[in-house]
């Protein structure tokens, strides 16, 4: 037994030599640099993945790089189904701006026009949304099966409310184009 253990309050081991202490300190510093390098590499990987995803959303990259909510043949079909048709909901924002201008500038007649325009807009958006949902669900059942319908309704409705030029992933089919047979 060592005499270091006999002392009260002793550390239980011999004091390291200067050479050992310097080697341990240098090894610790190398670990710190390694951690820093690991963080840089992780950041570079995240940036690369983010850039791939951005390119895929812009229509330039691979479908595998899309976010998980946009991946798969069913979602691609829903995007094409929505993008190939005119939707009343996509013109909702410009109509709301027009109504705001009419209500502030038009005086009494402007307010009356805004009320009727607002009611007509709500009715048309509702009818168009029902038509969109029924059409998408029917097409998905026939092309992919009933088990793939879940989650596509909200995806189609949200996409139809966005202005076509600001949709992500970017619209890839022209308006009025026929639907592809296979996705």
C-alpha positions as protocol buffer text, in pm:
chain_id: "A"
residue {
  index: 1
  type: UNK
  ca { x: 0 y: 0 z: 0 }
}
residue {
  index: 2
  type: UNK
  ca { x: 122 y: 346 z: -83 }
}
residue {
  index: 3
  type: UNK
  ca { x: 204 y: 605 z: 174 }
}
residue {
  index: 4
  type: UNK
  ca { x: -23 y: 854 z: -10 }
}
residue {
  index: 5
  type: UNK
  ca { x: -333 y: 665 z: 98 }
}
residue {
  index: 6
  type: UNK
  ca { x: -228 y: 683 z: 464 }
}
residue {
  index: 7
  type: UNK
  ca { x: -251 y: 1060 z: 485 }
}
residue {
  index: 8
  type: UNK
  ca { x: -587 y: 1203 z: 585 }
}
residue {
  index: 9
  type: UNK
  ca { x: -740 y: 1406 z: 303 }
}
residue {
  index: 10
  type: UNK
  ca { x: -497 y: 1262 z: 47 }
}
residue {
  index: 11
  type: UNK
  ca { x: -597 y: 1217 z: -318 }
}
residue {
  index: 12
  type: UNK
  ca { x: -516 y: 848 z: -327 }
}
residue {
  index: 13
  type: UNK
  ca { x: -272 y: 861 z: -618 }
}
residue {
  index: 14
  type: UNK
  ca { x: 74 y: 1002 z: -689 }
}
residue {
  index: 15
  type: UNK
  ca { x: 110 y: 1349 z: -835 }
}
residue {
  index: 16
  type: UNK
  ca { x: 166 y: 1326 z: -1212 }
}
residue {
  index: 17
  type: UNK
  ca { x: 500 y: 1434 z: -1348 }
}
residue {
  index: 18
  type: UNK
  ca { x: 525 y: 1756 z: -1545 }
}
residue {
  index: 19
  type: UNK
  ca { x: 562 y: 1559 z: -1869 }
}
residue {
  index: 20
  type: UNK
  ca { x: 246 y: 1359 z: -1798 }
}
residue {
  index: 21
  type: UNK
  ca { x: 49 y: 1673 z: -1706 }
}
residue {
  index: 22
  type: UNK
  ca { x: 154 y: 1854 z: -2026 }
}
residue {
  index: 23
  type: UNK
  ca { x: 67 y: 1549 z: -2239 }
}
residue {
  index: 24
  type: UNK
  ca { x: -276 y: 1526 z: -2075 }
}
residue {
  index: 25
  type: UNK
  ca { x: -338 y: 1898 z: -2133 }
}
residue {
  index: 26
  type: UNK
  ca { x: -236 y: 1875 z: -2499 }
}
residue {
  index: 27
  type: UNK
  ca { x: -461 y: 1571 z: -2547 }
}
residue {
  index: 28
  type: UNK
  ca { x: -749 y: 1770 z: -2395 }
}
residue {
  index: 29
  type: UNK
  ca { x: -682 y: 2058 z: -2634 }
}
residue {
  index: 30
  type: UNK
  ca { x: -685 y: 1819 z: -2931 }
}
residue {
  index: 31
  type: UNK
  ca { x: -1024 y: 1690 z: -2819 }
}
residue {
  index: 32
  type: UNK
  ca { x: -1156 y: 2046 z: -2810 }
}
residue {
  index: 33
  type: UNK
  ca { x: -1038 y: 2104 z: -3168 }
}
residue {
  index: 34
  type: UNK
  ca { x: -1195 y: 1776 z: -3274 }
}
residue {
  index: 35
  type: UNK
  ca { x: -1529 y: 1885 z: -3127 }
}
residue {
  index: 36
  type: UNK
  ca { x: -1500 y: 2216 z: -3308 }
}
residue {
  index: 37
  type: UNK
  ca { x: -1425 y: 2036 z: -3632 }
}
residue {
  index: 38
  type: UNK
  ca { x: -1722 y: 1806 z: -3574 }
}
residue {
  index: 39
  type: UNK
  ca { x: -1951 y: 2105 z: -3529 }
}
residue {
  index: 40
  type: UNK
  ca { x: -1819 y: 2262 z: -3850 }
}
residue {
  index: 41
  type: UNK
  ca { x: -1878 y: 1938 z: -4039 }
}
residue {
  index: 42
  type: UNK
  ca { x: -2232 y: 1906 z: -3900 }
}
residue {
  index: 43
  type: UNK
  ca { x: -2308 y: 2266 z: -3994 }
}
residue {
  index: 44
  type: UNK
  ca { x: -2177 y: 2206 z: -4347 }
}
residue {
  index: 45
  type: UNK
  ca { x: -2396 y: 1894 z: -4378 }
}
residue {
  index: 46
  type: UNK
  ca { x: -2705 y: 2084 z: -4256 }
}
residue {
  index: 47
  type: UNK
  ca { x: -2636 y: 2369 z: -4498 }
}
residue {
  index: 48
  type: UNK
  ca { x: -2594 y: 2122 z: -4784 }
}
residue {
  index: 49
  type: UNK
  ca { x: -2920 y: 1944 z: -4698 }
}
residue {
  index: 50
  type: UNK
  ca { x: -3101 y: 2277 z: -4670 }
}
residue {
  index: 51
  type: UNK
  ca { x: -2968 y: 2386 z: -5010 }
}
residue {
  index: 52
  type: UNK
  ca { x: -3078 y: 2055 z: -5168 }
}
residue {
  index: 53
  type: UNK
  ca { x: -3424 y: 2099 z: -5016 }
}
residue {
  index: 54
  type: UNK
  ca { x: -3447 y: 2458 z: -5142 }
}
residue {
  index: 55
  type: UNK
  ca { x: -3353 y: 2349 z: -5493 }
}
residue {
  index: 56
  type: UNK
  ca { x: -3606 y: 2065 z: -5483 }
}
residue {
  index: 57
  type: UNK
  ca { x: -3881 y: 2306 z: -5374 }
}
residue {
  index: 58
  type: UNK
  ca { x: -3787 y: 2537 z: -5661 }
}
residue {
  index: 59
  type: UNK
  ca { x: -3833 y: 2248 z: -5904 }
}
residue {
  index: 60
  type: UNK
  ca { x: -3465 y: 2200 z: -5986 }
}
residue {
  index: 61
  type: UNK
  ca { x: -3365 y: 1917 z: -5754 }
}
residue {
  index: 62
  type: UNK
  ca { x: -3460 y: 1559 z: -5685 }
}
residue {
  index: 63
  type: UNK
  ca { x: -3798 y: 1457 z: -5542 }
}
residue {
  index: 64
  type: UNK
  ca { x: -3610 y: 1268 z: -5270 }
}
residue {
  index: 65
  type: UNK
  ca { x: -3483 y: 1603 z: -5133 }
}
residue {
  index: 66
  type: UNK
  ca { x: -3833 y: 1743 z: -5076 }
}
residue {
  index: 67
  type: UNK
  ca { x: -3958 y: 1787 z: -4720 }
}
residue {
  index: 68
  type: UNK
  ca { x: -4143 y: 1481 z: -4589 }
}
residue {
  index: 69
  type: UNK
  ca { x: -4483 y: 1653 z: -4618 }
}
residue {
  index: 70
  type: UNK
  ca { x: -4432 y: 1690 z: -4997 }
}
residue {
  index: 71
  type: UNK
  ca { x: -4276 y: 1352 z: -5078 }
}
residue {
  index: 72
  type: UNK
  ca { x: -4431 y: 1064 z: -5262 }
}
residue {
  index: 73
  type: UNK
  ca { x: -4633 y: 997 z: -5574 }
}
residue {
  index: 74
  type: UNK
  ca { x: -4968 y: 1077 z: -5407 }
}
residue {
  index: 75
  type: UNK
  ca { x: -4857 y: 1425 z: -5303 }
}
residue {
  index: 76
  type: UNK
  ca { x: -4707 y: 1484 z: -5649 }
}
residue {
  index: 77
  type: UNK
  ca { x: -5041 y: 1390 z: -5801 }
}
residue {
  index: 78
  type: UNK
  ca { x: -5230 y: 1625 z: -5566 }
}
residue {
  index: 79
  type: UNK
  ca { x: -4992 y: 1910 z: -5656 }
}
residue {
  index: 80
  type: UNK
  ca { x: -5045 y: 1852 z: -6027 }
}
residue {
  index: 81
  type: UNK
  ca { x: -5422 y: 1820 z: -5981 }
}
residue {
  index: 82
  type: UNK
  ca { x: -5441 y: 2153 z: -5798 }
}
residue {
  index: 83
  type: UNK
  ca { x: -5191 y: 2332 z: -6024 }
}
residue {
  index: 84
  type: UNK
  ca { x: -5364 y: 2239 z: -6349 }
}
residue {
  index: 85
  type: UNK
  ca { x: -5690 y: 2415 z: -6258 }
}
residue {
  index: 86
  type: UNK
  ca { x: -5801 y: 2765 z: -6172 }
}
residue {
  index: 87
  type: UNK
  ca { x: -5908 y: 2801 z: -5811 }
}
residue {
  index: 88
  type: UNK
  ca { x: -6120 y: 3080 z: -5665 }
}
residue {
  index: 89
  type: UNK
  ca { x: -5931 y: 3054 z: -5335 }
}
residue {
  index: 90
  type: UNK
  ca { x: -5600 y: 3152 z: -5494 }
}
residue {
  index: 91
  type: UNK
  ca { x: -5751 y: 3491 z: -5584 }
}
residue {
  index: 92
  type: UNK
  ca { x: -5879 y: 3543 z: -5229 }
}
residue {
  index: 93
  type: UNK
  ca { x: -5593 y: 3768 z: -5117 }
}
residue {
  index: 94
  type: UNK
  ca { x: -5618 y: 4009 z: -5414 }
}
residue {
  index: 95
  type: UNK
  ca { x: -5998 y: 4016 z: -5369 }
}
residue {
  index: 96
  type: UNK
  ca { x: -5958 y: 4103 z: -5000 }
}
residue {
  index: 97
  type: UNK
  ca { x: -5724 y: 4389 z: -5087 }
}
residue {
  index: 98
  type: UNK
  ca { x: -5978 y: 4514 z: -5343 }
}
residue {
  index: 99
  type: UNK
  ca { x: -6255 y: 4495 z: -5084 }
}
residue {
  index: 100
  type: UNK
  ca { x: -6046 y: 4688 z: -4834 }
}
residue {
  index: 101
  type: UNK
  ca { x: -5979 y: 4964 z: -5086 }
}
residue {
  index: 102
  type: UNK
  ca { x: -6347 y: 4978 z: -5187 }
}
residue {
  index: 103
  type: UNK
  ca { x: -6465 y: 4999 z: -4828 }
}
residue {
  index: 104
  type: UNK
  ca { x: -6232 y: 5288 z: -4745 }
}
residue {
  index: 105
  type: UNK
  ca { x: -6254 y: 5485 z: -5070 }
}
residue {
  index: 106
  type: UNK
  ca { x: -6599 y: 5401 z: -5202 }
}
residue {
  index: 107
  type: UNK
  ca { x: -6808 y: 5559 z: -4930 }
}
residue {
  index: 108
  type: UNK
  ca { x: -7158 y: 5420 z: -4876 }
}
residue {
  index: 109
  type: UNK
  ca { x: -7189 y: 5250 z: -5215 }
}
residue {
  index: 110
  type: UNK
  ca { x: -6844 y: 5095 z: -5166 }
}
residue {
  index: 111
  type: UNK
  ca { x: -6956 y: 4933 z: -4841 }
}
residue {
  index: 112
  type: UNK
  ca { x: -7263 y: 4784 z: -5011 }
}
residue {
  index: 113
  type: UNK
  ca { x: -7051 y: 4648 z: -5296 }
}
residue {
  index: 114
  type: UNK
  ca { x: -6802 y: 4504 z: -5046 }
}
residue {
  index: 115
  type: UNK
  ca { x: -7077 y: 4319 z: -4855 }
}
residue {
  index: 116
  type: UNK
  ca { x: -7214 y: 4156 z: -5170 }
}
residue {
  index: 117
  type: UNK
  ca { x: -6866 y: 4085 z: -5305 }
}
residue {
  index: 118
  type: UNK
  ca { x: -6768 y: 3928 z: -4972 }
}
residue {
  index: 119
  type: UNK
  ca { x: -7077 y: 3701 z: -4968 }
}
residue {
  index: 120
  type: UNK
  ca { x: -7019 y: 3598 z: -5331 }
}
residue {
  index: 121
  type: UNK
  ca { x: -6651 y: 3527 z: -5259 }
}
residue {
  index: 122
  type: UNK
  ca { x: -6731 y: 3308 z: -4958 }
}
residue {
  index: 123
  type: UNK
  ca { x: -6991 y: 3116 z: -5157 }
}
residue {
  index: 124
  type: UNK
  ca { x: -6764 y: 3067 z: -5458 }
}
residue {
  index: 125
  type: UNK
  ca { x: -6462 y: 2963 z: -5247 }
}
residue {
  index: 126
  type: UNK
  ca { x: -6677 y: 2713 z: -5057 }
}
residue {
  index: 127
  type: UNK
  ca { x: -6825 y: 2558 z: -5371 }
}
residue {
  index: 128
  type: UNK
  ca { x: -6489 y: 2546 z: -5547 }
}
residue {
  index: 129
  type: UNK
  ca { x: -6326 y: 2386 z: -5242 }
}
residue {
  index: 130
  type: UNK
  ca { x: -6593 y: 2117 z: -5224 }
}
residue {
  index: 131
  type: UNK
  ca { x: -6548 y: 2049 z: -5596 }
}
residue {
  index: 132
  type: UNK
  ca { x: -6170 y: 2029 z: -5550 }
}
residue {
  index: 133
  type: UNK
  ca { x: -6190 y: 1791 z: -5252 }
}
residue {
  index: 134
  type: UNK
  ca { x: -6441 y: 1559 z: -5419 }
}
residue {
  index: 135
  type: UNK
  ca { x: -6234 y: 1548 z: -5739 }
}
residue {
  index: 136
  type: UNK
  ca { x: -5902 y: 1487 z: -5565 }
}
residue {
  index: 137
  type: UNK
  ca { x: -6042 y: 1214 z: -5341 }
}
residue {
  index: 138
  type: UNK
  ca { x: -6210 y: 1037 z: -5633 }
}
residue {
  index: 139
  type: UNK
  ca { x: -5895 y: 1046 z: -5845 }
}
residue {
  index: 140
  type: UNK
  ca { x: -5674 y: 923 z: -5558 }
}
residue {
  index: 141
  type: UNK
  ca { x: -5909 y: 632 z: -5487 }
}
residue {
  index: 142
  type: UNK
  ca { x: -5903 y: 521 z: -5850 }
}
residue {
  index: 143
  type: UNK
  ca { x: -5528 y: 573 z: -5906 }
}
residue {
  index: 144
  type: UNK
  ca { x: -5372 y: 478 z: -5571 }
}
residue {
  index: 145
  type: UNK
  ca { x: -5641 y: 313 z: -5358 }
}
residue {
  index: 146
  type: UNK
  ca { x: -5861 y: 429 z: -5072 }
}
residue {
  index: 147
  type: UNK
  ca { x: -5585 y: 391 z: -4811 }
}
residue {
  index: 148
  type: UNK
  ca { x: -5391 y: 684 z: -4965 }
}
residue {
  index: 149
  type: UNK
  ca { x: -5669 y: 943 z: -4933 }
}
residue {
  index: 150
  type: UNK
  ca { x: -5589 y: 1043 z: -4575 }
}
residue {
  index: 151
  type: UNK
  ca { x: -5405 y: 1377 z: -4545 }
}
residue {
  index: 152
  type: UNK
  ca { x: -5448 y: 1475 z: -4906 }
}
residue {
  index: 153
  type: UNK
  ca { x: -5759 y: 1688 z: -4855 }
}
residue {
  index: 154
  type: UNK
  ca { x: -5590 y: 1948 z: -4636 }
}
residue {
  index: 155
  type: UNK
  ca { x: -5281 y: 1939 z: -4858 }
}
residue {
  index: 156
  type: UNK
  ca { x: -5492 y: 2017 z: -5165 }
}
residue {
  index: 157
  type: UNK
  ca { x: -5692 y: 2291 z: -4992 }
}
residue {
  index: 158
  type: UNK
  ca { x: -5383 y: 2465 z: -4855 }
}
residue {
  index: 159
  type: UNK
  ca { x: -5212 y: 2453 z: -5192 }
}
residue {
  index: 160
  type: UNK
  ca { x: -5519 y: 2589 z: -5370 }
}
residue {
  index: 161
  type: UNK
  ca { x: -5528 y: 2898 z: -5145 }
}
residue {
  index: 162
  type: UNK
  ca { x: -5176 y: 3006 z: -5241 }
}
residue {
  index: 163
  type: UNK
  ca { x: -5106 y: 3225 z: -5541 }
}
residue {
  index: 164
  type: UNK
  ca { x: -4967 y: 3001 z: -5812 }
}
residue {
  index: 165
  type: UNK
  ca { x: -4634 y: 3182 z: -5844 }
}
residue {
  index: 166
  type: UNK
  ca { x: -4562 y: 3148 z: -5469 }
}
residue {
  index: 167
  type: UNK
  ca { x: -4646 y: 2778 z: -5432 }
}
residue {
  index: 168
  type: UNK
  ca { x: -4376 y: 2549 z: -5299 }
}
residue {
  index: 169
  type: UNK
  ca { x: -4290 y: 2302 z: -5443 }
}
residue {
  index: 170
  type: UNK
  ca { x: -4312 y: 2503 z: -5761 }
}
residue {
  index: 171
  type: UNK
  ca { x: -4601 y: 2430 z: -5998 }
}
residue {
  index: 172
  type: UNK
  ca { x: -4472 y: 2198 z: -6270 }
}
residue {
  index: 173
  type: UNK
  ca { x: -4781 y: 2161 z: -6494 }
}
residue {
  index: 174
  type: UNK
  ca { x: -4947 y: 2434 z: -6697 }
}
residue {
  index: 175
  type: UNK
  ca { x: -5310 y: 2523 z: -6636 }
}
residue {
  index: 176
  type: UNK
  ca { x: -5551 y: 2300 z: -6823 }
}
residue {
  index: 177
  type: UNK
  ca { x: -5294 y: 2026 z: -6882 }
}
residue {
  index: 178
  type: UNK
  ca { x: -5421 y: 1667 z: -6872 }
}
residue {
  index: 179
  type: UNK
  ca { x: -5321 y: 1453 z: -6576 }
}
residue {
  index: 180
  type: UNK
  ca { x: -5046 y: 1195 z: -6625 }
}
residue {
  index: 181
  type: UNK
  ca { x: -5139 y: 830 z: -6614 }
}
residue {
  index: 182
  type: UNK
  ca { x: -4867 y: 717 z: -6370 }
}
residue {
  index: 183
  type: UNK
  ca { x: -4704 y: 894 z: -6079 }
}
